[in-house]
Tab-separated table of C-alpha atoms and ligand atoms in Angstrom:
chain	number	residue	atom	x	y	z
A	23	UNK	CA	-2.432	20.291	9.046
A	24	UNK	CA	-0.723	17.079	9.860
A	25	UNK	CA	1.878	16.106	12.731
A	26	UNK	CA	2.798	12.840	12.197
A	27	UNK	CA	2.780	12.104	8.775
A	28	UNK	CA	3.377	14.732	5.842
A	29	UNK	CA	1.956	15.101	2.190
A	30	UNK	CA	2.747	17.132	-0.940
A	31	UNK	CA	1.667	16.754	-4.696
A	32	UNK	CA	3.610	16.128	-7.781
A	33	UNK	CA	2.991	15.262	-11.592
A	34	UNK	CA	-0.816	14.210	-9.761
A	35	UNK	CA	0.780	11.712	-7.313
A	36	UNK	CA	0.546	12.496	-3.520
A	37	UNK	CA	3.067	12.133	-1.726
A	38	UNK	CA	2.507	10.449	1.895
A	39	UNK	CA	5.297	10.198	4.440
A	40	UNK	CA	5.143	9.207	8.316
A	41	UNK	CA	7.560	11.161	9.631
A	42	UNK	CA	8.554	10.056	12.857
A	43	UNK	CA	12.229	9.049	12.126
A	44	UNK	CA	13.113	9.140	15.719
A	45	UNK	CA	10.931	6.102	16.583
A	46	UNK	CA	11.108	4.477	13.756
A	47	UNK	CA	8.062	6.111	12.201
A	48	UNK	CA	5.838	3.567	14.459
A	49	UNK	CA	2.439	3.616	13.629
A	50	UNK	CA	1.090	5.238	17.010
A	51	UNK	CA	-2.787	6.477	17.213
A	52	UNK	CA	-1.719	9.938	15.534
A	53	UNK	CA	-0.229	8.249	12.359
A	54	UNK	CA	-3.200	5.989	11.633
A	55	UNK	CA	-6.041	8.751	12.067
A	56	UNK	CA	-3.292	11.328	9.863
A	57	UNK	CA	-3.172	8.248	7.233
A	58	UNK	CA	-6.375	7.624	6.953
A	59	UNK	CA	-7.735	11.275	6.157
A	60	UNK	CA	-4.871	11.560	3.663
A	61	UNK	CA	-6.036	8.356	2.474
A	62	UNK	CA	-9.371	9.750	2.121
A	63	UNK	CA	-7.819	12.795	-0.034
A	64	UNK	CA	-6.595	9.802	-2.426
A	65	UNK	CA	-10.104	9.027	-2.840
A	66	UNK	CA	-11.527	12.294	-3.148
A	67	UNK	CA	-9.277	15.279	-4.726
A	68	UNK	CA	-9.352	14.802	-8.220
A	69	UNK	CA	-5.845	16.327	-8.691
A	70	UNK	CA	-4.333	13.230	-7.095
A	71	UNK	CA	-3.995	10.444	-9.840
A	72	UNK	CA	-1.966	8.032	-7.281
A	73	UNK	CA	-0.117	8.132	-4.283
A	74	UNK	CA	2.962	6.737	-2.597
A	75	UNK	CA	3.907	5.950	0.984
A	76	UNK	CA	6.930	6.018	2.376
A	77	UNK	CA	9.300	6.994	5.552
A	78	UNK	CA	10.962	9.414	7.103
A	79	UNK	CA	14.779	9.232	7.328
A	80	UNK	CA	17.566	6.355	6.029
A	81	UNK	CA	16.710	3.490	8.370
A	82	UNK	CA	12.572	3.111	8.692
A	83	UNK	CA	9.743	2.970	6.454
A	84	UNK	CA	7.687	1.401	9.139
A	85	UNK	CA	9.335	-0.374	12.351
A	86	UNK	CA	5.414	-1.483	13.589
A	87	UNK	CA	2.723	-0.317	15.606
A	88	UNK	CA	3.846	1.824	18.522
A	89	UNK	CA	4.808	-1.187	21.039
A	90	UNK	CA	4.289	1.857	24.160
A	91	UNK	CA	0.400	2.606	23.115
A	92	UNK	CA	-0.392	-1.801	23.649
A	93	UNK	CA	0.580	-1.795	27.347
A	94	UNK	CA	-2.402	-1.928	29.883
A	95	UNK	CA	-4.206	-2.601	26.863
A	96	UNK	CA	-7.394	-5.115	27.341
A	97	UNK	CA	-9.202	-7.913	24.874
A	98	UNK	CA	-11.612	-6.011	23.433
A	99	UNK	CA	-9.206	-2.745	23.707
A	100	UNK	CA	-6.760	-5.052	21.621
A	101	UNK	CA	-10.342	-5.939	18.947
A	102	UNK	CA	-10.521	-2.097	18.742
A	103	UNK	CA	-7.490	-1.545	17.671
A	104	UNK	CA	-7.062	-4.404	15.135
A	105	UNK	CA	-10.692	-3.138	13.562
A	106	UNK	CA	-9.119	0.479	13.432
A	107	UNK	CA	-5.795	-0.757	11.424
A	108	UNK	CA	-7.866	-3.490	9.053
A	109	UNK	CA	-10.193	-0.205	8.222
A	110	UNK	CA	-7.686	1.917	7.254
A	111	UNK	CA	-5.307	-0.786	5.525
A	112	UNK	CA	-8.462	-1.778	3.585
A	113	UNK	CA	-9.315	1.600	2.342
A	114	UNK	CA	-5.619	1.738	1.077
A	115	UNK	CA	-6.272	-1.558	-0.698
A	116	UNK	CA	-9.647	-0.763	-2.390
A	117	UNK	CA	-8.645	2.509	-3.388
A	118	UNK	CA	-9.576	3.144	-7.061
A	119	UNK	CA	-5.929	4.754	-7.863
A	120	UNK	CA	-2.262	3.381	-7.226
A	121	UNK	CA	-1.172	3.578	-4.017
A	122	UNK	CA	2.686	2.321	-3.937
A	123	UNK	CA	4.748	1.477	-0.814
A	124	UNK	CA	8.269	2.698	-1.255
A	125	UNK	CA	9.845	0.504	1.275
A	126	UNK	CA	13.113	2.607	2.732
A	127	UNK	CA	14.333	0.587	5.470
A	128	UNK	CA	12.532	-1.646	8.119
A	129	UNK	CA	9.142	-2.658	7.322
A	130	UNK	CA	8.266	-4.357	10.661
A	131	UNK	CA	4.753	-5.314	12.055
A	132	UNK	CA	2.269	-3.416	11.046
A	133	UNK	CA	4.440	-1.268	8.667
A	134	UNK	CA	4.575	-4.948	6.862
A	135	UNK	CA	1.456	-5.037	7.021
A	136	UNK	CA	1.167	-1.252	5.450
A	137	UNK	CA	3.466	-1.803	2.795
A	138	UNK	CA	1.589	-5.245	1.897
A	139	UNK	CA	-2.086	-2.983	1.919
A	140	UNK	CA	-0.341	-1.183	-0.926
A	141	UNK	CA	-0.696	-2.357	-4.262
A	142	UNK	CA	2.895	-2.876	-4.866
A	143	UNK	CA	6.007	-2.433	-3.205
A	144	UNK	CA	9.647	-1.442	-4.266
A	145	UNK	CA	12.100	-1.598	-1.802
A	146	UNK	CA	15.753	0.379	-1.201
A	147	UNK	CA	18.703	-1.957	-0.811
A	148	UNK	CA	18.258	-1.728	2.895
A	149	UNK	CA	14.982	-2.839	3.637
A	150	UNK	CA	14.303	-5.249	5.929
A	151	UNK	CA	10.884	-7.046	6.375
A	152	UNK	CA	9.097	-8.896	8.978
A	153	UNK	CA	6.091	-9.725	11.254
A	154	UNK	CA	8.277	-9.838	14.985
A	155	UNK	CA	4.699	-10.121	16.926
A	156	UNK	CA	5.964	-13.584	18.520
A	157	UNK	CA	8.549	-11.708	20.074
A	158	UNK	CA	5.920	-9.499	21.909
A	159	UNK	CA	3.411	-12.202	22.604
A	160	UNK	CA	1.200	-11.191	19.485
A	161	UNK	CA	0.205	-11.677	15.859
A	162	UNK	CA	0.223	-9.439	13.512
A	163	UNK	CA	-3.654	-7.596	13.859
A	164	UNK	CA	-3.677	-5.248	10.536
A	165	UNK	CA	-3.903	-8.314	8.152
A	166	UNK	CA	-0.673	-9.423	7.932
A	167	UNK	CA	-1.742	-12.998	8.508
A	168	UNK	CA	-3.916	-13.037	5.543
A	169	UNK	CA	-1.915	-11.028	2.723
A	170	UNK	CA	1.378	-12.385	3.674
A	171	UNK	CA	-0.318	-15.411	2.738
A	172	UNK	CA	-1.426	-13.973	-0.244
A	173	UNK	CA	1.702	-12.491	-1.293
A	174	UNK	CA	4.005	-15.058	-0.624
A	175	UNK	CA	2.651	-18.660	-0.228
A	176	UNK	CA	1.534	-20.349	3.058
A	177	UNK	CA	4.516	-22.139	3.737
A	178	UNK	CA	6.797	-19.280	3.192
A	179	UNK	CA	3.838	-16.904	5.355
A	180	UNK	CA	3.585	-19.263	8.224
A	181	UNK	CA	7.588	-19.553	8.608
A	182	UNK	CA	7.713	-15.719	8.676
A	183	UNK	CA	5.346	-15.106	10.890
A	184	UNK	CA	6.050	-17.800	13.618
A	185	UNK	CA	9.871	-17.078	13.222
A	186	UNK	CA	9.617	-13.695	13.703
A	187	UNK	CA	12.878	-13.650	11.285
A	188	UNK	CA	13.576	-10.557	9.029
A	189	UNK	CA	14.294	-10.907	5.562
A	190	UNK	CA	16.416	-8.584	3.481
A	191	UNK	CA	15.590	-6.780	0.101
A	192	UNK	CA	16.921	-8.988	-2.360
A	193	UNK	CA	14.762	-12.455	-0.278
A	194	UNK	CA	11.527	-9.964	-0.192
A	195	UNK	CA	11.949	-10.011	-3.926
A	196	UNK	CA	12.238	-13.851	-4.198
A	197	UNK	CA	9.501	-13.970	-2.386
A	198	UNK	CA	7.585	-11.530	-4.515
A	199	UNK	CA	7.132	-9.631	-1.941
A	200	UNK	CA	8.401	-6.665	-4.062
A	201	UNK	CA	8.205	-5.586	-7.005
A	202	UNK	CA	11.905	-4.070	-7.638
A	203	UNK	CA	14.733	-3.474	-5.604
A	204	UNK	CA	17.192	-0.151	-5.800
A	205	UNK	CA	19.617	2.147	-4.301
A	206	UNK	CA	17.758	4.450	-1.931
A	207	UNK	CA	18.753	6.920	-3.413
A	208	UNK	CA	16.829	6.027	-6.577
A	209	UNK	CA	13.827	4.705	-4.656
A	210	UNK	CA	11.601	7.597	-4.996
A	211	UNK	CA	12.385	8.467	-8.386
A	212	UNK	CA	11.748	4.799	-9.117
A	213	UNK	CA	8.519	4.508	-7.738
A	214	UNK	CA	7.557	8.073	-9.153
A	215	UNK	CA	8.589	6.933	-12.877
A	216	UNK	CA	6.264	3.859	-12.700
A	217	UNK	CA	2.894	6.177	-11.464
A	218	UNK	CA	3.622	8.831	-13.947
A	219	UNK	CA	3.302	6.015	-16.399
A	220	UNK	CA	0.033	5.320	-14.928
A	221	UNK	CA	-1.069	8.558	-14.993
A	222	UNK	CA	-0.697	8.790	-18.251
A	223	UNK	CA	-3.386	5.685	-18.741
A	224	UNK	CA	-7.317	5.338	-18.156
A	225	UNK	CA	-7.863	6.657	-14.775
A	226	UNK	CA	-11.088	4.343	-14.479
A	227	UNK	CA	-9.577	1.261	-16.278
A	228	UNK	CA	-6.855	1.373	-13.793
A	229	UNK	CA	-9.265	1.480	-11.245
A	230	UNK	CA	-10.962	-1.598	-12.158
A	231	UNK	CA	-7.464	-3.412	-12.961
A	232	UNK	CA	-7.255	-2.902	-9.147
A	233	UNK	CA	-10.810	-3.914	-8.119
A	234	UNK	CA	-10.790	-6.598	-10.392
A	235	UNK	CA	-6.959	-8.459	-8.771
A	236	UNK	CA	-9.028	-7.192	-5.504
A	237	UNK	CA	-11.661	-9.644	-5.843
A	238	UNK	CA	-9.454	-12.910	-6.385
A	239	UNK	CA	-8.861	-12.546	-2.322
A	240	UNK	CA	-12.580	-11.534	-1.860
A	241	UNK	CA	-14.840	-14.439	-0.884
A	242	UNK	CA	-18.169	-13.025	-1.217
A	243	UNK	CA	-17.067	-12.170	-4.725
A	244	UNK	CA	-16.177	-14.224	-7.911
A	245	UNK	CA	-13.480	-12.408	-9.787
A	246	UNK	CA	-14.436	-14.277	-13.211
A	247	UNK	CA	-17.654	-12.117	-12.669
A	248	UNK	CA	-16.530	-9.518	-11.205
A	249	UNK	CA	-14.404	-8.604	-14.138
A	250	UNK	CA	-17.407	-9.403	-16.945
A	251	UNK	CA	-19.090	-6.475	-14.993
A	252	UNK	CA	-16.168	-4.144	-14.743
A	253	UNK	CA	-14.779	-4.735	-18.678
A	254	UNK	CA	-18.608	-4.263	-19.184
A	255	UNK	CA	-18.746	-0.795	-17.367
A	256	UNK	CA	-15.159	0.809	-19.522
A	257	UNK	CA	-17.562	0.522	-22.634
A	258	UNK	CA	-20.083	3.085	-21.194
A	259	UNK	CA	-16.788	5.229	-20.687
A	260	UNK	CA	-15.736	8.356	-22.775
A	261	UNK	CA	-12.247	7.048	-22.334
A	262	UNK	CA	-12.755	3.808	-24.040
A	263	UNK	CA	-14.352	5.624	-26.766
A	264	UNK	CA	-11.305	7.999	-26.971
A	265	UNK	CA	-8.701	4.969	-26.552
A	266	UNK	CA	-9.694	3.243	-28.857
A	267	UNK	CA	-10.241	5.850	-31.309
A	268	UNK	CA	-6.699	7.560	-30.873
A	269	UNK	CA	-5.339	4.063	-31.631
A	270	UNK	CA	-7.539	3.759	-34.849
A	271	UNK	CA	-6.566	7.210	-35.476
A	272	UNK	CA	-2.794	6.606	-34.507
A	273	UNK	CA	-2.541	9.074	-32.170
A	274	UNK	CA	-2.209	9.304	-28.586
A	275	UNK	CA	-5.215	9.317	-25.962
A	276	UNK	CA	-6.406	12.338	-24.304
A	277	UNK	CA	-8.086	10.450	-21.618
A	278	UNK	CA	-10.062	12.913	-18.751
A	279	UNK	CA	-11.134	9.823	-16.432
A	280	UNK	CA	-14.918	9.789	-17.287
B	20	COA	N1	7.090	1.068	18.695
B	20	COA	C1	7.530	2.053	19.505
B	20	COA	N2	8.788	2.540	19.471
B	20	COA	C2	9.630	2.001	18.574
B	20	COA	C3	9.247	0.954	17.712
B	20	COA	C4	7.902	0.503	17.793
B	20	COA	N3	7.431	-0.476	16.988
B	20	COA	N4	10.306	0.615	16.937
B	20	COA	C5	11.313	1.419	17.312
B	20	COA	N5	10.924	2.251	18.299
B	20	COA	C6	11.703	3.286	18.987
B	20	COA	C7	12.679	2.684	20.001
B	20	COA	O1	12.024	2.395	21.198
B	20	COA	C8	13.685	3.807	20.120
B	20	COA	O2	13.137	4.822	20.912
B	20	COA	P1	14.076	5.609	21.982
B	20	COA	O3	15.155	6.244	21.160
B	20	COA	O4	13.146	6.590	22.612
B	20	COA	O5	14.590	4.557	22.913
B	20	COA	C9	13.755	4.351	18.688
B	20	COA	O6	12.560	3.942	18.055
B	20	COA	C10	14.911	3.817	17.879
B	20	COA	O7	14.862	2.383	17.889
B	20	COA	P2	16.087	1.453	18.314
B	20	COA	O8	15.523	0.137	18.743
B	20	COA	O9	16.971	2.157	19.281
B	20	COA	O10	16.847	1.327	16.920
B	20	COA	P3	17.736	0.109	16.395
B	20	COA	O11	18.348	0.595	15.139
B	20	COA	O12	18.599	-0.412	17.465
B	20	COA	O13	16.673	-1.052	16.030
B	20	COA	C11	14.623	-1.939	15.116
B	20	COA	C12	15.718	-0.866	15.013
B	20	COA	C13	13.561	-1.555	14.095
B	20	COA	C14	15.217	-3.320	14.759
B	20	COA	C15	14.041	-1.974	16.539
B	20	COA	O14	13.661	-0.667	16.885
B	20	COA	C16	12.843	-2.859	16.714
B	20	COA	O15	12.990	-4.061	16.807
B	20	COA	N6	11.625	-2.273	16.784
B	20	COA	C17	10.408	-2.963	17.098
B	20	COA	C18	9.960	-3.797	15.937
B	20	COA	C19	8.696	-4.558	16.278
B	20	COA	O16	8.658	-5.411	17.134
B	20	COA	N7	7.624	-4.205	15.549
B	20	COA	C20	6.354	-4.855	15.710
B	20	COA	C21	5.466	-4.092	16.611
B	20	COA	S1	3.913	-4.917	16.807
């Protein structure tokens, strides 16, 4: 079904990886329509309790967007595709179940910029991030200005981004950029461990845990009231009812996400 990216299920979490190694899994036009229908599975299939993204091969998770597909590109050609990369990085974002970037090697440009749309990040020993767009006469166009930013201060953003400098694994989780760092080997089994803990909780309290951090960044939105509403909606639940009553009942939750 896909070409450029591949997916597969297990324990509920879907599995997402753009697979081409050879350039550096580079986000070209294929990827980001191939992402954001599996995306849209996330969403949708209700056997998929989370997902993870990551990349083919040792070296890449993401080296960018594919630097061929810009040239002869015009103004409102280059709005296009910025609006097409914010869409689906946004999606990934406001999804209402985990999606984790497992960070296997270069994160670069817009695969920064993917890994930061996740909603955490754990990174191999090797991985290497930055936003290089200075280098090409660009900024980055997915969002990278603003969550960088978010993630990791303004001073620490703007130095990044008009630097064009990589940082290495064990800076990116200085920064905070990450969440852990590991062995490669171990990076997938890592990141699997943490969402099969999550699976194992709430489905729609984890959903609003996400919606809820979501709005801090959200301007139109107070989070203070955004989260009255959303602590307000778990009470009309059947899961509250049944988490709170295994734990009066010492015994473990049978929660069925409704
Ligand atoms: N877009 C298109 N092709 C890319 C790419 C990108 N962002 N990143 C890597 N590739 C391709 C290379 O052109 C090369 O293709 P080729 O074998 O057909 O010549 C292949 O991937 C391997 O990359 P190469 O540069 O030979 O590997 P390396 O190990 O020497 O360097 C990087 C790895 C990631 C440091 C280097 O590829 C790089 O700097 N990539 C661009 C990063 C970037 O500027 N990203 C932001 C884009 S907006």
């Amino acid at each position: 079904m896909y070409s450029a990216i591949t997916t597969s299920i297990e324990n509920a979490i879907l599995l997402i990886t753009i697979n081409r190694p050879d350039k550096m899994n580079a986000l070209n036009k294929t990827v980001l329509d191939e992402l954001n229908t599996a995306i849209d599975e996330v969403y949708n299939n209700q056997a998929i309790r989370s997902a993870i993204i990551t990349g083919a091969g040792a070296k890449a998770f993401v080296a960018g967007a594919d630097i061929s597909e810009f040239q002869g590109l015009k103004h409102s050609e280059g709005m296009d595709l910025a609006h097409k990369g914010q869409y689906i990085f946004k999606k990934i974002e406001d999804a209402p179940k985990p999606i984790v970037a497992a960070v296997n090697g270069f994160a670069l440009g817009g695969g920064c910029e993917l890994a930061m749309a996740c909603h955490f990040r754990i990174a191999s020993d090797n991985a290497r991030f930055g936003q290089p767009e200075v280098n090409l006469g660009l900024i980055p166009g997915y969002g990278g200005t603003q969550r960088l930013t978010q993630l990791i201060g303004k001073g620490r953003a703007i130095e990044f981004l008009i630097t064009g400098n990589m940082i290495d694994a064990t800076m990116a989780l200085q920064y905070g950029l990450v969440n852990y760092v590991v062995p490669q080997e171990e990076l997938l089994n890592k990141t699997k461990a943490i969402l099969e803990l999550v699976n194992t909780k709430a489905p729609l309290a984890v959903g609003r845990c996400i919606k809820a951090a979501n709005a801090v960044f959200d301007h139109t939105r107070d989070g203070f009231t955004e989260e009255v509403k959303l602590f307000g909606e778990c009470f009309a639940t059947h899961d509250m009812v049944e988490g709170t009553t295994a734990f009066l009942e010492k015994r473990k939750p049978v929660f069925q996400g409704k």
